[in-house]
mmCIF file of C-alpha atoms and ligand atoms in Angstrom:
data_model
loop_
_atom_site.group_PDB
_atom_site.id
_atom_site.type_symbol
_atom_site.label_atom_id
_atom_site.label_comp_id
_atom_site.label_asym_id
_atom_site.label_seq_id
_atom_site.Cartn_x
_atom_site.Cartn_y
_atom_site.Cartn_z
ATOM 1 C CA MET S 274 57.433 135.430 -6.648
ATOM 2 C CA LYS S 275 56.740 138.594 -8.614
ATOM 3 C CA LYS S 276 58.786 140.520 -6.064
ATOM 4 C CA ILE S 277 61.777 138.243 -6.595
ATOM 5 C CA VAL S 278 61.536 138.609 -10.377
ATOM 6 C CA LYS S 279 61.453 142.365 -9.948
ATOM 7 C CA LEU S 280 64.432 142.304 -7.596
ATOM 8 C CA VAL S 281 66.457 140.146 -9.968
ATOM 9 C CA GLY S 282 65.519 142.556 -12.772
ATOM 10 C CA ILE S 283 66.752 145.526 -10.784
ATOM 11 C CA VAL S 284 70.005 143.810 -9.839
ATOM 12 C CA LEU S 285 70.653 142.775 -13.457
ATOM 13 C CA GLY S 286 69.850 146.293 -14.628
ATOM 14 C CA CYS S 287 72.371 147.715 -12.160
ATOM 15 C CA VAL S 288 75.064 145.258 -13.274
ATOM 16 C CA VAL S 289 74.515 146.152 -16.939
ATOM 17 C CA LEU S 290 74.642 149.840 -16.057
ATOM 18 C CA LEU S 291 77.888 149.412 -14.100
ATOM 19 C CA VAL S 292 79.486 147.530 -16.997
ATOM 20 C CA LEU S 293 78.415 150.287 -19.401
ATOM 21 C CA VAL S 294 79.804 152.981 -17.117
ATOM 22 C CA PHE S 295 83.093 151.058 -16.800
ATOM 23 C CA CYS S 296 83.329 150.672 -20.609
ATOM 24 C CA ALA S 297 82.648 154.376 -21.093
ATOM 25 C CA TYR S 298 85.363 155.140 -18.519
ATOM 26 C CA VAL S 299 87.845 152.887 -20.353
ATOM 27 C CA ALA S 300 86.944 154.486 -23.696
ATOM 28 C CA VAL S 301 87.605 157.939 -22.239
ATOM 29 C CA VAL S 302 90.812 157.319 -20.235
ATOM 30 C CA GLY S 303 92.365 154.881 -22.746
ATOM 31 C CA VAL S 304 95.214 152.566 -21.789
ATOM 32 C CA ALA S 305 95.710 152.318 -18.007
ATOM 33 C CA SER S 306 98.447 154.351 -16.365
ATOM 34 C CA TYR S 307 100.169 154.249 -12.992
ATOM 35 C CA ASP S 308 101.702 156.784 -10.617
ATOM 36 C CA PRO S 309 105.169 157.750 -11.846
ATOM 37 C CA PRO S 310 107.309 154.980 -10.322
ATOM 38 C CA VAL S 311 110.254 155.288 -7.977
ATOM 39 C CA THR S 312 112.994 153.783 -10.124
ATOM 40 C CA PRO S 313 116.269 152.266 -8.882
ATOM 41 C CA LYS S 314 119.241 154.609 -8.623
ATOM 42 C CA LEU S 315 122.000 152.818 -10.433
ATOM 43 C CA THR S 316 124.504 153.311 -13.196
ATOM 44 C CA VAL S 317 125.272 150.367 -15.407
ATOM 45 C CA GLU S 318 128.957 149.999 -16.111
ATOM 46 C CA ARG S 319 129.431 149.625 -19.851
ATOM 47 C CA THR S 320 132.082 146.948 -20.200
ATOM 48 C CA PRO S 321 132.860 145.462 -23.643
ATOM 49 C CA ALA S 322 131.647 142.057 -22.377
ATOM 50 C CA ARG S 323 128.284 143.516 -21.371
ATOM 51 C CA VAL S 324 127.852 145.358 -24.661
ATOM 52 C CA ALA S 325 128.563 142.129 -26.571
ATOM 53 C CA ARG S 326 126.125 140.109 -24.451
ATOM 54 C CA GLY S 327 123.520 142.891 -24.679
ATOM 55 C CA GLU S 328 123.846 142.884 -28.447
ATOM 56 C CA ALA S 329 123.259 139.128 -28.599
ATOM 57 C CA ILE S 330 120.124 139.484 -26.451
ATOM 58 C CA ALA S 331 118.920 142.482 -28.465
ATOM 59 C CA GLN S 332 119.175 140.399 -31.626
ATOM 60 C CA VAL S 333 116.744 137.840 -30.245
ATOM 61 C CA GLN S 334 114.486 140.488 -28.720
ATOM 62 C CA CYS S 335 114.622 144.209 -29.368
ATOM 63 C CA MET S 336 115.749 144.284 -33.012
ATOM 64 C CA SER S 337 112.820 142.382 -34.501
ATOM 65 C CA CYS S 338 110.268 144.803 -33.036
ATOM 66 C CA HIS S 339 112.157 148.116 -32.994
ATOM 67 C CA ALA S 340 114.570 148.125 -35.979
ATOM 68 C CA ASN S 341 113.663 149.654 -39.338
ATOM 69 C CA ASP S 342 114.924 148.373 -42.707
ATOM 70 C CA GLU S 343 118.237 150.131 -42.148
ATOM 71 C CA ASN S 344 118.785 148.346 -38.844
ATOM 72 C CA ARG S 345 118.172 151.431 -36.722
ATOM 73 C CA LEU S 346 115.899 151.302 -33.692
ATOM 74 C CA THR S 347 113.463 153.937 -34.942
ATOM 75 C CA GLY S 348 110.352 151.936 -34.075
ATOM 76 C CA LYS S 349 108.023 150.464 -36.700
ATOM 77 C CA TYR S 350 104.635 148.932 -37.501
ATOM 78 C CA LEU S 351 104.161 145.516 -35.879
ATOM 79 C CA GLY S 352 102.032 143.644 -38.397
ATOM 80 C CA GLU S 353 102.252 140.254 -36.656
ATOM 81 C CA ILE S 354 100.136 141.478 -33.748
ATOM 82 C CA PRO S 355 96.490 140.532 -34.373
ATOM 83 C CA ALA S 356 94.333 143.492 -35.440
ATOM 84 C CA ALA S 357 92.036 142.963 -32.438
ATOM 85 C CA PHE S 358 94.714 144.711 -30.324
ATOM 86 C CA GLY S 359 94.789 147.747 -32.613
ATOM 87 C CA LYS S 360 97.362 149.169 -34.988
ATOM 88 C CA ILE S 361 100.580 148.771 -32.994
ATOM 89 C CA TYR S 362 103.794 150.700 -33.614
ATOM 90 C CA SER S 363 106.915 150.365 -31.475
ATOM 91 C CA LYS S 364 109.037 153.363 -30.450
ATOM 92 C CA ASN S 365 112.323 155.014 -31.231
ATOM 93 C CA ILE S 366 114.736 153.600 -28.631
ATOM 94 C CA THR S 367 117.919 155.150 -30.026
ATOM 95 C CA GLN S 368 120.048 157.515 -27.956
ATOM 96 C CA ASP S 369 118.244 160.558 -29.386
ATOM 97 C CA THR S 370 117.288 162.794 -26.449
ATOM 98 C CA GLU S 371 114.066 164.056 -28.017
ATOM 99 C CA LYS S 372 112.558 161.142 -29.972
ATOM 100 C CA GLY S 373 114.466 158.275 -28.350
ATOM 101 C CA ILE S 374 115.496 157.272 -24.839
ATOM 102 C CA GLY S 375 118.627 159.434 -24.552
ATOM 103 C CA ASN S 376 117.168 161.151 -21.487
ATOM 104 C CA TRP S 377 116.117 158.015 -19.600
ATOM 105 C CA THR S 378 118.317 156.973 -16.690
ATOM 106 C CA ASP S 379 119.692 153.426 -16.493
ATOM 107 C CA GLY S 380 117.360 152.795 -13.552
ATOM 108 C CA GLU S 381 114.329 153.951 -15.553
ATOM 109 C CA LEU S 382 115.231 151.569 -18.362
ATOM 110 C CA MET S 383 115.715 148.649 -15.984
ATOM 111 C CA TYR S 384 112.419 149.464 -14.313
ATOM 112 C CA PHE S 385 110.497 149.663 -17.606
ATOM 113 C CA LEU S 386 111.984 146.427 -18.971
ATOM 114 C CA ARG S 387 110.918 144.616 -15.784
ATOM 115 C CA THR S 388 107.476 146.155 -15.243
ATOM 116 C CA SER S 389 106.272 147.773 -18.531
ATOM 117 C CA VAL S 390 105.795 151.080 -16.681
ATOM 118 C CA LYS S 391 107.552 154.149 -18.111
ATOM 119 C CA PRO S 392 109.068 156.948 -15.981
ATOM 120 C CA ASP S 393 105.894 159.052 -16.379
ATOM 121 C CA GLY S 394 103.652 156.152 -15.314
ATOM 122 C CA THR S 395 102.475 155.235 -18.851
ATOM 123 C CA PHE S 396 101.875 151.497 -19.143
ATOM 124 C CA SER S 397 102.682 149.343 -22.156
ATOM 125 C CA GLY S 398 100.964 145.972 -22.116
ATOM 126 C CA ILE S 399 102.178 144.967 -25.588
ATOM 127 C CA MET S 400 105.916 145.343 -25.177
ATOM 128 C CA PRO S 401 107.198 142.061 -23.664
ATOM 129 C CA ARG S 402 108.200 142.290 -20.045
ATOM 130 C CA TYR S 403 111.480 140.761 -18.881
ATOM 131 C CA SER S 404 110.393 139.657 -15.420
ATOM 132 C CA LEU S 405 112.707 136.641 -15.287
ATOM 133 C CA MET S 406 115.821 137.954 -17.006
ATOM 134 C CA ALA S 407 118.905 137.845 -14.769
ATOM 135 C CA GLU S 408 120.087 141.193 -13.413
ATOM 136 C CA GLU S 409 123.395 140.811 -15.230
ATOM 137 C CA ASP S 410 121.701 140.143 -18.606
ATOM 138 C CA LEU S 411 119.342 143.079 -18.197
ATOM 139 C CA LYS S 412 122.306 145.323 -17.382
ATOM 140 C CA SER S 413 123.963 144.041 -20.555
ATOM 141 C CA VAL S 414 120.915 145.151 -22.572
ATOM 142 C CA VAL S 415 121.154 148.612 -21.009
ATOM 143 C CA ALA S 416 124.922 148.753 -21.662
ATOM 144 C CA TRP S 417 124.226 147.922 -25.310
ATOM 145 C CA LEU S 418 121.522 150.619 -25.579
ATOM 146 C CA ARG S 419 124.172 153.121 -24.380
ATOM 147 C CA SER S 420 126.970 151.779 -26.583
ATOM 148 C CA ASP S 421 128.554 153.017 -29.804
ATOM 149 C CA ARG S 422 126.852 150.256 -31.854
ATOM 150 C CA PHE S 423 125.139 151.368 -35.062
ATOM 151 C CA PRO S 424 121.443 150.530 -34.336
ATOM 152 C CA VAL S 425 121.292 152.681 -31.184
ATOM 153 C CA GLN S 426 122.893 155.842 -32.577
ATOM 154 C CA PRO S 427 120.536 158.839 -32.335
ATOM 155 C CA THR S 428 118.023 159.492 -35.082
ATOM 156 C CA LYS S 429 114.909 161.651 -35.065
ATOM 157 C CA GLN S 430 113.060 159.236 -37.325
ATOM 158 C CA GLU S 431 110.102 157.685 -35.529
ATOM 159 C CA ALA S 432 107.027 155.550 -36.124
ATOM 160 C CA PRO S 433 103.455 156.908 -35.842
ATOM 161 C CA GLU S 434 101.683 156.670 -32.480
ATOM 162 C CA ALA S 435 100.126 153.271 -31.814
ATOM 163 C CA GLU S 436 96.330 153.126 -32.041
ATOM 164 C CA TYR S 437 95.186 150.780 -29.298
ATOM 165 C CA SER S 438 91.840 149.057 -29.789
ATOM 166 C CA PHE S 439 89.111 149.163 -27.179
ATOM 167 C CA LEU S 440 90.042 145.565 -26.330
ATOM 168 C CA SER S 441 93.654 146.576 -25.591
ATOM 169 C CA LYS S 442 92.463 149.435 -23.405
ATOM 170 C CA LEU S 443 90.032 147.196 -21.588
ATOM 171 C CA LEU S 444 92.708 144.524 -21.011
ATOM 172 C CA SER S 445 95.069 147.115 -19.516
ATOM 173 C CA HIS S 446 92.421 147.899 -16.900
ATOM 174 C CA THR S 447 91.590 144.267 -16.170
ATOM 175 C CA ILE S 448 93.781 141.226 -16.808
ATOM 176 C CA ILE S 449 97.041 142.753 -18.111
ATOM 177 C CA LYS S 450 98.753 144.461 -15.205
ATOM 178 C CA ALA S 451 102.156 146.041 -14.663
ATOM 179 C CA GLY S 452 104.848 143.766 -13.247
ATOM 180 C CA ASP S 453 106.666 144.231 -9.953
ATOM 181 C CA TYR S 454 110.298 145.235 -9.776
ATOM 182 C CA PRO S 455 112.148 142.290 -8.176
ATOM 183 C CA GLN S 456 113.120 142.780 -4.529
ATOM 184 C CA GLN S 457 116.408 140.939 -4.997
ATOM 185 C CA PRO S 458 118.650 140.865 -8.087
ATOM 186 C CA ILE S 459 117.829 137.767 -10.166
ATOM 187 C CA PRO S 460 120.904 135.477 -10.447
ATOM 188 C CA MET S 461 122.128 133.846 -13.668
ATOM 189 C CA PRO S 462 121.297 130.126 -13.896
ATOM 190 C CA ASP S 463 124.040 127.544 -13.473
ATOM 191 C CA SER S 464 125.225 127.201 -17.063
ATOM 192 C CA THR S 465 126.398 123.624 -16.524
ATOM 193 C CA ASP S 466 122.799 122.598 -15.735
ATOM 194 C CA GLN S 467 121.437 122.324 -19.279
ATOM 195 C CA VAL S 468 117.786 122.042 -18.285
ATOM 196 C CA ALA S 469 117.965 125.110 -16.028
ATOM 197 C CA LEU S 470 119.849 127.084 -18.662
ATOM 198 C CA GLY S 471 117.404 126.033 -21.396
ATOM 199 C CA ARG S 472 114.450 127.101 -19.325
ATOM 200 C CA TYR S 473 116.098 130.441 -18.605
ATOM 201 C CA ILE S 474 116.932 131.172 -22.253
ATOM 202 C CA ALA S 475 113.513 130.038 -23.532
ATOM 203 C CA ASP S 476 111.345 131.755 -20.915
ATOM 204 C CA GLY S 477 113.537 134.478 -19.396
ATOM 205 C CA VAL S 478 115.473 135.780 -22.382
ATOM 206 C CA ALA S 479 114.009 134.720 -25.734
ATOM 207 C CA ASP S 480 110.318 134.698 -24.726
ATOM 208 C CA CYS S 481 109.687 131.542 -26.795
ATOM 209 C CA TYR S 482 106.765 130.478 -24.594
ATOM 210 C CA SER S 483 104.701 133.599 -25.222
ATOM 211 C CA CYS S 484 104.237 132.772 -28.918
ATOM 212 C CA HIS S 485 104.392 128.993 -28.479
ATOM 213 C CA SER S 486 101.669 128.650 -25.805
ATOM 214 C CA SER S 487 97.957 128.835 -26.698
ATOM 215 C CA ASP S 488 97.063 132.417 -26.012
ATOM 216 C CA PHE S 489 98.754 135.749 -25.193
ATOM 217 C CA LEU S 490 95.872 136.530 -22.846
ATOM 218 C CA ASP S 491 96.324 133.524 -20.595
ATOM 219 C CA GLN S 492 99.988 133.694 -19.570
ATOM 220 C CA ASP S 493 101.815 133.917 -16.292
ATOM 221 C CA LYS S 494 104.892 136.139 -16.627
ATOM 222 C CA LEU S 495 106.398 135.041 -13.307
ATOM 223 C CA HIS S 496 105.588 131.351 -13.713
ATOM 224 C CA PRO S 497 105.493 130.808 -17.493
ATOM 225 C CA GLU S 498 104.862 127.067 -17.010
ATOM 226 C CA ARG S 499 101.405 127.962 -15.675
ATOM 227 C CA SER S 500 100.504 129.607 -18.991
ATOM 228 C CA LYS S 501 97.666 128.001 -20.901
ATOM 229 C CA GLY S 502 98.924 125.315 -23.284
ATOM 230 C CA TYR S 503 102.575 125.866 -22.285
ATOM 231 C CA TYR S 504 104.625 125.198 -25.442
ATOM 232 C CA GLY S 505 101.715 123.337 -27.039
ATOM 233 C CA GLY S 506 101.489 125.984 -29.805
ATOM 234 C CA GLY S 507 98.284 127.041 -31.517
ATOM 235 C CA ASN S 508 98.576 130.756 -30.808
ATOM 236 C CA LYS S 509 97.104 132.393 -33.916
ATOM 237 C CA LEU S 510 99.373 135.169 -35.220
ATOM 238 C CA ASN S 511 99.709 137.158 -38.416
ATOM 239 C CA GLY S 512 102.425 135.790 -40.684
ATOM 240 C CA GLU S 513 103.829 136.926 -44.015
ATOM 241 C CA GLY S 514 101.595 139.526 -45.667
ATOM 242 C CA GLY S 515 99.183 139.427 -42.722
ATOM 243 C CA LYS S 516 98.150 135.811 -43.423
ATOM 244 C CA PRO S 517 97.143 133.964 -40.241
ATOM 245 C CA ILE S 518 99.440 131.226 -38.954
ATOM 246 C CA PHE S 519 99.342 128.999 -35.870
ATOM 247 C CA THR S 520 102.534 128.654 -33.807
ATOM 248 C CA ALA S 521 104.141 125.215 -33.620
ATOM 249 C CA ASN S 522 103.781 122.659 -30.833
ATOM 250 C CA LEU S 523 107.242 122.462 -29.241
ATOM 251 C CA THR S 524 106.437 119.818 -26.638
ATOM 252 C CA PHE S 525 107.895 116.353 -27.161
ATOM 253 C CA ASP S 526 104.562 114.761 -28.066
ATOM 254 C CA GLU S 527 105.609 112.075 -30.590
ATOM 255 C CA GLU S 528 102.686 112.635 -32.940
ATOM 256 C CA THR S 529 102.018 116.366 -32.969
ATOM 257 C CA GLY S 530 105.055 117.893 -31.236
ATOM 258 C CA ILE S 531 108.769 117.801 -31.983
ATOM 259 C CA GLY S 532 109.512 114.514 -30.172
ATOM 260 C CA LYS S 533 110.112 112.539 -33.364
ATOM 261 C CA LYS S 534 110.459 115.430 -35.789
ATOM 262 C CA TYR S 535 113.697 116.973 -34.558
ATOM 263 C CA THR S 536 117.038 115.711 -33.328
ATOM 264 C CA LYS S 537 118.961 118.159 -31.171
ATOM 265 C CA GLU S 538 121.173 119.155 -34.127
ATOM 266 C CA GLN S 539 118.131 119.719 -36.355
ATOM 267 C CA PHE S 540 116.470 121.790 -33.651
ATOM 268 C CA ILE S 541 119.565 123.978 -33.289
ATOM 269 C CA ARG S 542 119.615 124.504 -37.058
ATOM 270 C CA ALA S 543 115.892 125.361 -37.158
ATOM 271 C CA VAL S 544 116.109 127.914 -34.346
ATOM 272 C CA LYS S 545 119.378 129.531 -35.412
ATOM 273 C CA LEU S 546 118.910 129.463 -39.179
ATOM 274 C CA GLY S 547 115.164 129.032 -39.680
ATOM 275 C CA VAL S 548 115.425 125.786 -41.670
ATOM 276 C CA ARG S 549 113.356 122.630 -40.995
ATOM 277 C CA PRO S 550 114.891 119.124 -41.199
ATOM 278 C CA ASP S 551 113.462 118.718 -44.742
ATOM 279 C CA GLY S 552 115.224 121.910 -45.850
ATOM 280 C CA SER S 553 112.091 124.090 -46.043
ATOM 281 C CA THR S 554 112.098 127.525 -44.411
ATOM 282 C CA LEU S 555 110.208 128.419 -41.253
ATOM 283 C CA ARG S 556 107.655 131.122 -41.908
ATOM 284 C CA LEU S 557 107.299 134.520 -40.240
ATOM 285 C CA PRO S 558 106.902 135.592 -37.526
ATOM 286 C CA MET S 559 109.322 132.775 -36.583
ATOM 287 C CA GLU S 560 112.650 134.454 -37.203
ATOM 288 C CA PRO S 561 116.094 132.850 -37.175
ATOM 289 C CA ARG S 562 118.111 133.559 -34.019
ATOM 290 C CA PRO S 563 121.755 133.212 -35.041
ATOM 291 C CA SER S 564 122.997 135.159 -32.014
ATOM 292 C CA LEU S 565 122.041 132.350 -29.617
ATOM 293 C CA SER S 566 124.887 129.859 -29.176
ATOM 294 C CA ASP S 567 124.530 126.185 -30.143
ATOM 295 C CA TYR S 568 124.911 125.378 -26.458
ATOM 296 C CA GLU S 569 122.027 127.690 -25.492
ATOM 297 C CA VAL S 570 119.661 126.366 -28.164
ATOM 298 C CA GLY S 571 120.671 122.781 -27.348
ATOM 299 C CA ALA S 572 119.814 123.579 -23.726
ATOM 300 C CA ILE S 573 116.332 124.767 -24.797
ATOM 301 C CA TYR S 574 115.874 121.368 -26.476
ATOM 302 C CA GLU S 575 116.897 119.585 -23.268
ATOM 303 C CA TYR S 576 114.450 121.722 -21.299
ATOM 304 C CA LEU S 577 111.545 121.091 -23.702
ATOM 305 C CA LYS S 578 112.121 117.357 -23.200
ATOM 306 C CA THR S 579 111.221 117.782 -19.530
ATOM 307 C CA ILE S 580 107.883 119.607 -19.832
ATOM 308 C CA PRO S 581 104.456 117.932 -20.134
ATOM 309 C CA LYS S 582 103.678 116.685 -23.638
ATOM 310 C CA LEU S 583 100.592 118.230 -25.207
ATOM 311 C CA LYS S 584 98.656 116.834 -28.144
ATOM 312 C CA ASN S 585 97.899 119.677 -30.534
ATOM 313 C CA ASP S 586 97.972 119.083 -34.271
ATOM 314 C CA ILE S 587 99.246 122.395 -35.611
ATOM 315 C CA ALA S 588 100.104 121.145 -39.099
ATOM 316 C CA GLY S 589 96.449 120.106 -39.415
ATOM 317 C CA LYS S 590 95.245 123.478 -38.151
ATOM 318 C CA ASN S 591 97.498 125.394 -40.543
ATOM 319 C CA ALA S 592 96.294 123.191 -43.427
ATOM 320 C CA GLU S 593 92.691 124.009 -42.503
ATOM 321 C CA LEU S 594 93.524 127.718 -42.673
ATOM 322 C CA GLN S 595 94.853 127.179 -46.196
ATOM 323 C CA LEU S 596 91.680 125.316 -47.231
ATOM 324 C CA ALA S 597 89.398 127.912 -45.640
ATOM 325 C CA LYS S 598 91.015 130.588 -47.770
ATOM 326 C CA LYS S 599 90.419 128.766 -51.089
HETATM 327 C C1 HEC F 191 107.077 142.209 -29.496
HETATM 328 C C2 HEC F 191 107.646 143.481 -29.838
HETATM 329 C C3 HEC F 191 108.663 144.154 -28.939
HETATM 330 C C4 HEC F 191 109.854 143.651 -28.471
HETATM 331 C C5 HEC F 191 110.406 142.254 -28.652
HETATM 332 C C6 HEC F 191 110.497 144.728 -27.767
HETATM 333 N N1 HEC F 191 109.703 145.848 -27.779
HETATM 334 FE FE1 HEC F 191 110.116 147.633 -26.866
HETATM 335 N N2 HEC F 191 108.281 148.317 -27.427
HETATM 336 C C7 HEC F 191 107.363 147.647 -28.217
HETATM 337 C C8 HEC F 191 106.192 148.485 -28.392
HETATM 338 C C9 HEC F 191 104.931 148.111 -29.175
HETATM 339 C C10 HEC F 191 106.445 149.679 -27.686
HETATM 340 C C11 HEC F 191 105.530 150.882 -27.571
HETATM 341 C C12 HEC F 191 104.700 150.707 -26.359
HETATM 342 C C13 HEC F 191 103.888 151.891 -25.976
HETATM 343 O O1 HEC F 191 104.376 153.022 -26.109
HETATM 344 O O2 HEC F 191 102.795 151.682 -25.505
HETATM 345 C C14 HEC F 191 107.768 149.532 -27.089
HETATM 346 C C15 HEC F 191 108.353 150.502 -26.271
HETATM 347 C C16 HEC F 191 109.627 150.435 -25.742
HETATM 348 C C17 HEC F 191 110.234 151.441 -24.898
HETATM 349 C C18 HEC F 191 109.566 152.729 -24.455
HETATM 350 C C19 HEC F 191 110.013 153.858 -25.346
HETATM 351 C C20 HEC F 191 109.248 155.131 -25.157
HETATM 352 O O3 HEC F 191 109.790 156.181 -25.526
HETATM 353 O O4 HEC F 191 108.109 155.113 -24.688
HETATM 354 C C21 HEC F 191 111.493 150.997 -24.590
HETATM 355 C C22 HEC F 191 112.523 151.691 -23.731
HETATM 356 C C23 HEC F 191 111.659 149.697 -25.236
HETATM 357 N N3 HEC F 191 110.511 149.390 -25.925
HETATM 358 C C24 HEC F 191 112.814 148.934 -25.179
HETATM 359 C C25 HEC F 191 112.922 147.637 -25.675
HETATM 360 C C26 HEC F 191 114.104 146.814 -25.500
HETATM 361 C C27 HEC F 191 115.399 147.259 -24.858
HETATM 362 C C28 HEC F 191 113.804 145.592 -26.041
HETATM 363 C C29 HEC F 191 114.654 144.352 -26.057
HETATM 364 C C30 HEC F 191 115.141 143.883 -24.785
HETATM 365 C C31 HEC F 191 112.435 145.675 -26.566
HETATM 366 N N4 HEC F 191 111.945 146.935 -26.332
HETATM 367 C C32 HEC F 191 111.756 144.628 -27.167
HETATM 368 C C33 HEC F 191 107.520 146.385 -28.742
HETATM 369 C C34 HEC F 191 108.571 145.530 -28.484
HETATM 370 C C1 HEC F 192 106.766 135.899 -32.599
HETATM 371 C C2 HEC F 192 106.318 134.570 -32.221
HETATM 372 C C3 HEC F 192 107.357 133.483 -32.050
HETATM 373 C C4 HEC F 192 108.415 133.464 -31.161
HETATM 374 C C5 HEC F 192 108.827 134.529 -30.173
HETATM 375 C C6 HEC F 192 109.054 132.185 -31.336
HETATM 376 N N1 HEC F 192 108.434 131.457 -32.308
HETATM 377 FE FE1 HEC F 192 108.989 129.594 -32.949
HETATM 378 N N2 HEC F 192 107.472 129.618 -34.327
HETATM 379 C C7 HEC F 192 106.544 130.636 -34.479
HETATM 380 C C8 HEC F 192 105.663 130.286 -35.582
HETATM 381 C C9 HEC F 192 104.510 131.124 -36.109
HETATM 382 C C10 HEC F 192 106.082 129.029 -36.067
HETATM 383 C C11 HEC F 192 105.499 128.227 -37.241
HETATM 384 C C12 HEC F 192 106.322 128.495 -38.471
HETATM 385 C C13 HEC F 192 105.899 127.672 -39.665
HETATM 386 O O1 HEC F 192 104.957 126.885 -39.530
HETATM 387 O O2 HEC F 192 106.521 127.834 -40.724
HETATM 388 C C14 HEC F 192 107.225 128.634 -35.263
HETATM 389 C C15 HEC F 192 107.942 127.467 -35.447
HETATM 390 C C16 HEC F 192 108.991 127.031 -34.655
HETATM 391 C C17 HEC F 192 109.710 125.781 -34.826
HETATM 392 C C18 HEC F 192 109.421 124.730 -35.887
HETATM 393 C C19 HEC F 192 108.547 123.642 -35.289
HETATM 394 C C20 HEC F 192 108.045 122.615 -36.262
HETATM 395 O O3 HEC F 192 107.095 121.924 -35.895
HETATM 396 O O4 HEC F 192 108.582 122.485 -37.369
HETATM 397 C C21 HEC F 192 110.639 125.722 -33.831
HETATM 398 C C22 HEC F 192 111.627 124.590 -33.584
HETATM 399 C C23 HEC F 192 110.518 126.933 -33.047
HETATM 400 N N3 HEC F 192 109.527 127.708 -33.579
HETATM 401 C C24 HEC F 192 111.281 127.226 -31.927
HETATM 402 C C25 HEC F 192 111.254 128.453 -31.255
HETATM 403 C C26 HEC F 192 112.143 128.801 -30.166
HETATM 404 C C27 HEC F 192 113.164 127.876 -29.539
HETATM 405 C C28 HEC F 192 111.845 130.086 -29.820
HETATM 406 C C29 HEC F 192 112.566 130.971 -28.809
HETATM 407 C C30 HEC F 192 113.996 131.093 -29.039
HETATM 408 C C31 HEC F 192 110.756 130.526 -30.688
HETATM 409 N N4 HEC F 192 110.426 129.513 -31.541
HETATM 410 C C32 HEC F 192 110.167 131.778 -30.600
HETATM 411 C C33 HEC F 192 106.469 131.798 -33.733
HETATM 412 C C34 HEC F 192 107.373 132.208 -32.767
#
């Protein structure tokens, strides 16, 4: 018996030691990195149609995280990201060749947007990854980044370096991994199939599920519907002035979701203009998305109708936050 106790003690001791060594390793090397990737050799043709589409996508995605007060993509502080992940700044993604991405090839951009791995192998686990975006839409984003539009014109202005917390570093070595570059180009969905289109816009383009599911740390980028609490809300983010706020339940649960709260028209108005049916304004970090078309947002509504309803009383949770503060 004594022998067994001793053995168990030794094994436990070794495990603790290994964990400590691993933590020390993570603290020293920082965020994980990969071998510099082999990126696709391609040149994206910059047609006016692509630039226009890329701009519309950028307005639901890139602008909110990368644009400064003057609407230039200089990079900035991202206050809505919980402090546990560190002090996160985005980057200058203008055409500047020194501070921006003027020297990246089109293939390097496509590769990074799909996998979160930069040309030098640096990994970014915070920047959303567009694993499901159609090839044509991703090319439109690249065409826009190369265009003559104001936000992408070169500037040397840049944000400070991000300070990643130990948790962020640890996650990059464990559960948050780089994505794979798709073997085959991803096709556009059939736009006459509203449910398929809605799913594509919500999960593949606008990344609605990542905020509106329970937890950033329990998400499946290739199969978003397997993410914990898919569209049930309750992800705790920083809102206006750093005040905590829970994301809304967007499933059609009649009591706690949007089943009874929103008609399709009201939903379109809320998403495009940021106004609830009662006329009140949606709070940050929920931003209006006027560049999505009524048809696209209506399609998201049709898609949300088809997913499992989840009971999650967000209004109650947000009210509790208010009370806790008083
Ligand atoms: C939720 C916020 C967020 C959104 C949305 C976002 N980014 Fe980023 N992006 C970041 C952060 C943070 C970094 C810095 C990551 C790092 O260096 O570790 C970054 C880095 C980058 C880089 C690497 C630049 C460099 O020099 O290292 C590129 C390129 C980029 N983003 C492009 C885009 C494009 C294009 C879009 C829209 C399709 C976009 N981002 C949307 C947060 C975001
Ligand atoms: C950066 C995180 C984030 C993203 C991305 C996001 N939302 Fe939200 N959303 C929120 C938060 C937080 C709230 C709660 C706002 C409030 O209570 O005032 C919210 C509220 C809403 C509401 C109001 C629900 C209600 O119960 O009144 C709707 C509708 C909505 N979002 C739809 C969407 C759609 C559709 C998308 C994708 C196009 C999206 N959201 C993307 C964070 C986000």
